Amino acid sequence: MNCTEVHPQKDLSLDFCGLEHCKSGHRYGPLARGHYILHIVLEGKGQLTYRQRTWDIGANTLFLVPEGEETMYVADETDPWYYCWVGFKGSRAAEILRNIGFHQDNVVLRVKDAKKLEEKVRQLIDYPEMNLEDGLMRKGILLQLLSMMMKDTEKDSDRTSLFDTDASYGEYAIAYLRNHFREKVRISELAEKIGISRSYLMRIFKEETGVSPQEFLIRLRMNYGMHYLTHSNMEITDIARFCGYEDALAFSKAFKNRFGMSPTQYRQM
């Protein structure tokens, strides 16, 4: 049972939706898709693999297939899952998913009542799509569904279940810094995101890497800076911004403190 959208809208458009009782071992992927797909697991079990990490997933769980990212998911052999899904895209999609609680390092969230979410998906399936008016009505139902997810996700309980060892905390922090080094990163905010204190994060991060999170971030930025100074014709201002610095002056100061020469001098070597 499924549906498709014939009047797409740029900010948020429903591409398709459906429900399925999967057969034992039924597999999707590994495959990258051109839209976001949110699955609501209602019964049974299965596994999701994304970015070399695997989650065991049961009922009352959401899992996200991110746009453009390779994922694979497989139904359990003995208790295959029954789920519903919505596929959508648009300029507001990523923002909405962040507000639900998803991010690029965590694509699995628990919900309190998946059956209520299923009812909304069934409304999408049952509502006929024949003209623009119907398309707007379906978009309204999709927004209601996403709003319900924002209220219903158990973000705090998920945080503790997904990061159940010091190694997991450290691995998450490393992955986060690698993916966000171009942004303003505050270690205290990273610790809060994980759900531990700043001092505890500092300790386990140093045990994992041998350096502090701040030093790891600086090294990461400098390594990218050296690479682009050597292997590209990018302006130093552009390299600075790419590496997470507000301007060329801040980048040049950090670079000279690290290597004893300016980025221009390094490029001329």
Short mmCIF file of C-alpha atoms in Angstrom, two decimals, residues 37-256:
data_model
loop_
_atom_site.label_atom_id
_atom_site.label_comp_id
_atom_site.label_asym_id
_atom_site.label_seq_id
_atom_site.Cartn_x
_atom_site.Cartn_y
_atom_site.Cartn_z
CA ILE A 37 12.71 8.56 3.90
CA LEU A 38 11.35 8.30 7.45
CA HIS A 39 10.34 4.82 8.59
CA ILE A 40 8.05 4.19 11.57
CA VAL A 41 8.55 0.66 12.91
CA LEU A 42 5.26 -0.66 14.31
CA GLU A 43 6.00 -4.34 14.92
CA GLY A 44 8.87 -6.79 14.57
CA LYS A 45 12.59 -6.16 14.24
CA GLY A 46 15.32 -5.40 11.75
CA GLN A 47 18.72 -3.78 11.25
CA LEU A 48 19.84 -0.50 9.71
CA THR A 49 23.39 0.06 8.45
CA TYR A 50 24.58 3.62 7.81
CA ARG A 51 28.12 5.05 7.72
CA GLN A 52 29.65 1.72 8.79
CA ARG A 53 27.44 1.55 11.87
CA THR A 54 24.60 -0.92 12.48
CA TRP A 55 21.51 -0.44 14.68
CA ASP A 56 19.19 -3.20 15.91
CA ILE A 57 15.72 -1.70 15.63
CA GLY A 58 12.38 -2.79 17.10
CA ALA A 59 8.84 -1.46 17.46
CA ASN A 60 8.12 2.17 18.38
CA THR A 61 11.24 3.37 16.60
CA LEU A 62 11.86 5.89 13.82
CA PHE A 63 14.76 5.48 11.45
CA LEU A 64 15.84 7.92 8.79
CA VAL A 65 17.31 7.22 5.37
CA PRO A 66 19.13 10.52 4.69
CA GLU A 67 19.02 12.11 1.26
CA GLY A 68 22.04 11.16 -0.86
CA GLU A 69 23.54 8.84 1.80
CA GLU A 70 24.09 5.12 1.23
CA THR A 71 22.07 3.00 3.64
CA MET A 72 20.94 -0.60 3.95
CA TYR A 73 18.14 -2.04 6.07
CA VAL A 74 17.13 -5.66 6.55
CA ALA A 75 14.12 -7.32 8.17
CA ASP A 76 14.77 -9.84 10.94
CA GLU A 77 14.71 -13.51 9.89
CA THR A 78 12.40 -14.68 12.69
CA ASP A 79 10.41 -11.53 13.52
CA PRO A 80 10.42 -9.31 10.41
CA TRP A 81 9.28 -5.78 10.90
CA TYR A 82 6.07 -4.09 9.88
CA TYR A 83 6.60 -0.41 9.17
CA CYS A 84 5.20 2.59 7.38
CA TRP A 85 7.19 5.31 5.69
CA VAL A 86 7.10 8.76 4.14
CA GLY A 87 9.55 10.00 1.52
CA PHE A 88 9.96 13.75 1.11
CA LYS A 89 12.38 16.51 0.17
CA GLY A 90 12.59 20.30 0.05
CA SER A 91 14.44 23.31 1.41
CA ARG A 92 12.91 22.88 4.90
CA ALA A 93 13.39 19.12 5.16
CA ALA A 94 16.80 19.10 6.90
CA GLU A 95 15.72 21.76 9.42
CA ILE A 96 12.57 19.82 10.31
CA LEU A 97 14.51 16.59 10.77
CA ARG A 98 16.99 18.33 13.08
CA ASN A 99 14.09 19.57 15.18
CA ILE A 100 12.72 16.04 15.44
CA GLY A 101 16.10 14.98 16.84
CA PHE A 102 17.93 13.47 13.88
CA HIS A 103 21.44 14.46 12.84
CA GLN A 104 24.04 12.97 10.54
CA ASP A 105 25.54 10.83 13.30
CA ASN A 106 22.24 9.54 14.67
CA VAL A 107 19.44 8.39 12.38
CA VAL A 108 17.46 6.33 14.94
CA LEU A 109 15.01 7.66 17.54
CA ARG A 110 12.50 6.03 19.87
CA VAL A 111 8.88 7.20 19.95
CA LYS A 112 6.24 6.73 22.62
CA ASP A 113 3.32 5.79 20.38
CA ALA A 114 4.06 4.69 16.82
CA LYS A 115 0.41 3.75 16.20
CA LYS A 116 -0.65 7.41 16.29
CA LEU A 117 1.95 8.16 13.63
CA GLU A 118 0.69 5.24 11.56
CA GLU A 119 -2.78 6.81 11.54
CA LYS A 120 -1.38 9.92 9.85
CA VAL A 121 0.43 7.86 7.23
CA ARG A 122 -2.83 6.02 6.50
CA GLN A 123 -4.52 9.39 6.01
CA LEU A 124 -1.87 10.27 3.44
CA ILE A 125 -2.42 6.95 1.67
CA ASP A 126 -6.22 7.17 1.73
CA TYR A 127 -6.45 10.80 0.65
CA PRO A 128 -6.77 11.02 -3.17
CA GLU A 129 -4.21 13.16 -5.01
CA MET A 130 -5.88 14.65 -8.06
CA ASN A 131 -5.22 18.40 -8.05
CA LEU A 132 -3.38 21.23 -6.31
CA GLU A 133 -6.00 21.50 -3.56
CA ASP A 134 -5.55 17.83 -2.69
CA GLY A 135 -1.79 18.25 -2.76
CA LEU A 136 -1.97 21.08 -0.23
CA MET A 137 -4.23 18.98 1.99
CA ARG A 138 -1.70 16.13 1.92
CA LYS A 139 1.11 18.53 2.71
CA GLY A 140 -0.87 19.64 5.76
CA ILE A 141 -1.16 16.03 6.91
CA LEU A 142 2.59 15.53 6.36
CA LEU A 143 3.35 18.60 8.50
CA GLN A 144 1.04 17.27 11.22
CA LEU A 145 2.89 13.96 11.14
CA LEU A 146 6.30 15.63 11.42
CA SER A 147 5.04 17.88 14.23
CA MET A 148 3.79 14.82 16.13
CA MET A 149 7.24 13.27 15.76
CA MET A 150 8.87 16.37 17.27
CA LYS A 151 6.65 16.04 20.34
CA ASP A 152 6.81 12.24 20.59
CA THR A 153 10.49 11.37 20.19
CA GLU A 154 12.22 10.21 23.35
CA LYS A 155 15.45 12.11 22.73
CA ASP A 156 16.86 11.80 26.22
CA SER A 157 16.37 8.04 26.51
CA ASP A 158 17.84 7.53 23.06
CA ARG A 159 20.90 9.52 23.98
CA THR A 160 21.75 7.21 26.84
CA SER A 161 21.00 4.03 24.92
CA LEU A 162 23.05 4.95 21.86
CA PHE A 163 26.09 6.07 23.87
CA ASP A 164 26.45 3.31 26.41
CA THR A 165 30.27 3.17 26.70
CA ASP A 166 33.14 5.64 26.99
CA ALA A 167 34.37 4.44 23.58
CA SER A 168 30.99 5.34 22.06
CA TYR A 169 31.18 8.84 23.54
CA GLY A 170 34.69 9.30 22.17
CA GLU A 171 33.83 7.90 18.74
CA TYR A 172 30.82 10.16 18.48
CA ALA A 173 32.82 13.24 19.46
CA ILE A 174 35.54 12.44 16.90
CA ALA A 175 32.97 11.90 14.15
CA TYR A 176 31.18 15.10 15.12
CA LEU A 177 34.35 17.20 14.92
CA ARG A 178 35.29 15.67 11.57
CA ASN A 179 31.86 16.52 10.16
CA HIS A 180 31.52 19.99 11.72
CA PHE A 181 35.07 21.39 11.72
CA ARG A 182 33.98 24.15 9.30
CA GLU A 183 31.47 25.44 11.87
CA LYS A 184 31.84 27.22 15.19
CA VAL A 185 32.27 24.30 17.56
CA ARG A 186 31.94 24.70 21.33
CA ILE A 187 33.16 21.74 23.33
CA SER A 188 30.62 22.46 26.06
CA GLU A 189 27.79 22.25 23.50
CA LEU A 190 29.20 19.00 22.11
CA ALA A 191 29.27 17.53 25.62
CA GLU A 192 25.68 18.64 26.17
CA LYS A 193 24.63 17.09 22.85
CA ILE A 194 26.12 13.76 23.93
CA GLY A 195 24.68 14.07 27.43
CA ILE A 196 27.86 14.17 29.54
CA SER A 197 29.84 16.88 31.33
CA ARG A 198 32.52 18.90 29.55
CA SER A 199 35.26 17.64 31.88
CA TYR A 200 34.23 14.02 31.34
CA LEU A 201 34.25 14.49 27.57
CA MET A 202 37.72 16.07 27.76
CA ARG A 203 39.05 13.08 29.71
CA ILE A 204 37.64 10.30 27.54
CA PHE A 205 38.51 12.18 24.34
CA LYS A 206 42.14 12.46 25.41
CA GLU A 207 42.18 8.77 26.33
CA GLU A 208 40.83 7.96 22.86
CA THR A 209 43.04 10.28 20.77
CA GLY A 210 45.92 11.42 22.97
CA VAL A 211 44.92 15.09 22.59
CA SER A 212 42.15 17.40 23.75
CA PRO A 213 39.10 18.08 21.57
CA GLN A 214 40.36 21.63 20.93
CA GLU A 215 43.76 20.37 19.77
CA PHE A 216 42.12 17.72 17.60
CA LEU A 217 39.96 20.39 15.96
CA ILE A 218 42.93 22.70 15.31
CA ARG A 219 44.97 19.86 13.78
CA LEU A 220 42.04 18.89 11.59
CA ARG A 221 41.63 22.44 10.32
CA MET A 222 45.35 22.89 9.75
CA ASN A 223 45.62 19.62 7.83
CA TYR A 224 42.85 20.74 5.49
CA GLY A 225 44.47 24.15 5.22
CA MET A 226 47.84 22.68 4.22
CA HIS A 227 46.18 20.40 1.70
CA TYR A 228 44.39 23.24 -0.08
CA LEU A 229 47.41 25.53 0.05
CA THR A 230 49.43 22.82 -1.68
CA HIS A 231 46.91 21.25 -4.03
CA SER A 232 44.60 24.10 -5.08
CA ASN A 233 44.58 27.67 -6.34
CA MET A 234 41.95 28.73 -3.82
CA GLU A 235 42.30 32.19 -2.31
CA ILE A 236 43.51 32.14 1.29
CA THR A 237 40.27 33.85 2.34
CA ASP A 238 38.29 30.95 0.87
CA ILE A 239 40.58 28.36 2.46
CA ALA A 240 40.16 30.11 5.81
CA ARG A 241 36.38 29.93 5.61
CA PHE A 242 36.47 26.33 4.43
CA CYS A 243 38.58 25.44 7.46
CA GLY A 244 36.21 27.08 9.93
CA TYR A 245 37.83 30.50 10.39
CA GLU A 246 35.89 33.75 10.09
CA ASP A 247 38.50 35.45 7.93
CA ALA A 248 41.99 35.11 6.46
CA LEU A 249 43.56 37.00 9.37
CA ALA A 250 42.33 34.52 11.98
CA PHE A 251 43.42 31.59 9.81
CA SER A 252 46.86 33.13 9.14
CA LYS A 253 47.42 33.80 12.85
CA ALA A 254 46.53 30.21 13.80
CA PHE A 255 48.62 28.83 10.94
CA LYS A 256 51.69 30.90 11.89
#
